[in-house]
Amino acid sequence: MEKKGQLVRTKRFAMEPMSVEDAMLQMEMLDHSFFLFCNKDSSVYNVAYLRQDGDYGLIEPELT
């Protein structure tokens, strides 16, 4: 198996629960293409991301 790359950095940061709208604002302010956050409505971690068409997407895991 060909080695693709290796983990070279770990980043830790405080996470306050926030709305989806606030997460998208944070993502825009940071100029990132995705943003991990704790959804204040569900208390579940979500990922907001910028789609190739310029719209936004949201990943909401279903906990089993």
Coordinates of C-alpha atoms in Angstrom, one line a residue:
M1 CA 0.0 0.0 0.0
E2 CA 1.4 3.4 -1.0
K3 CA 1.7 5.9 1.8
K4 CA -0.4 9.0 1.0
G5 CA 0.6 11.3 3.7
Q6 CA 0.9 11.6 7.4
L7 CA -0.7 13.5 10.2
V8 CA 1.6 16.5 10.8
R9 CA -0.5 18.8 13.0
T10 CA -3.2 18.5 15.7
K11 CA -5.2 21.6 16.5
R12 CA -7.3 22.0 19.7
F13 CA -9.8 24.7 20.2
A14 CA -12.7 25.6 22.6
M15 CA -16.1 24.9 21.1
E16 CA -19.2 26.7 22.3
P17 CA -22.6 25.5 21.1
M18 CA -23.9 27.7 18.2
S19 CA -26.5 27.9 15.6
V20 CA -26.0 26.7 12.0
E21 CA -26.1 30.4 10.9
D22 CA -23.4 31.4 13.4
A23 CA -21.2 28.5 12.3
M24 CA -21.5 29.6 8.7
L25 CA -20.6 33.2 9.7
Q26 CA -17.5 31.9 11.6
M27 CA -16.5 29.8 8.6
E28 CA -16.7 32.9 6.4
M29 CA -14.8 35.1 8.8
L30 CA -12.0 32.4 9.1
D31 CA -12.1 32.0 5.3
H32 CA -12.3 28.2 5.7
S33 CA -14.1 25.8 3.4
F34 CA -15.6 23.8 6.4
F35 CA -16.3 24.4 10.1
L36 CA -16.8 21.8 12.9
F37 CA -19.2 23.0 15.6
C38 CA -21.6 21.8 18.3
N39 CA -25.1 22.5 17.2
K40 CA -26.9 24.3 20.0
D41 CA -30.3 22.9 18.9
S42 CA -29.3 19.2 18.9
S43 CA -26.1 19.2 21.1
V44 CA -24.5 17.1 18.3
Y45 CA -21.3 18.0 16.5
N46 CA -22.0 19.1 12.9
V47 CA -19.8 20.2 10.0
A48 CA -20.9 23.1 7.8
Y49 CA -19.1 23.2 4.5
L50 CA -18.9 25.3 1.3
R51 CA -20.1 23.4 -1.8
Q52 CA -18.5 23.7 -5.2
D53 CA -21.6 25.5 -6.4
G54 CA -21.1 28.3 -3.8
D55 CA -23.9 27.1 -1.5
Y56 CA -23.5 25.5 1.9
G57 CA -23.9 22.0 3.1
L58 CA -24.4 20.5 6.5
I59 CA -23.3 17.2 7.8
E60 CA -25.4 15.9 10.7
P61 CA -24.4 12.5 12.0
E62 CA -27.1 10.1 13.1
L63 CA -26.1 8.6 16.4
T64 CA -26.9 5.0 16.7

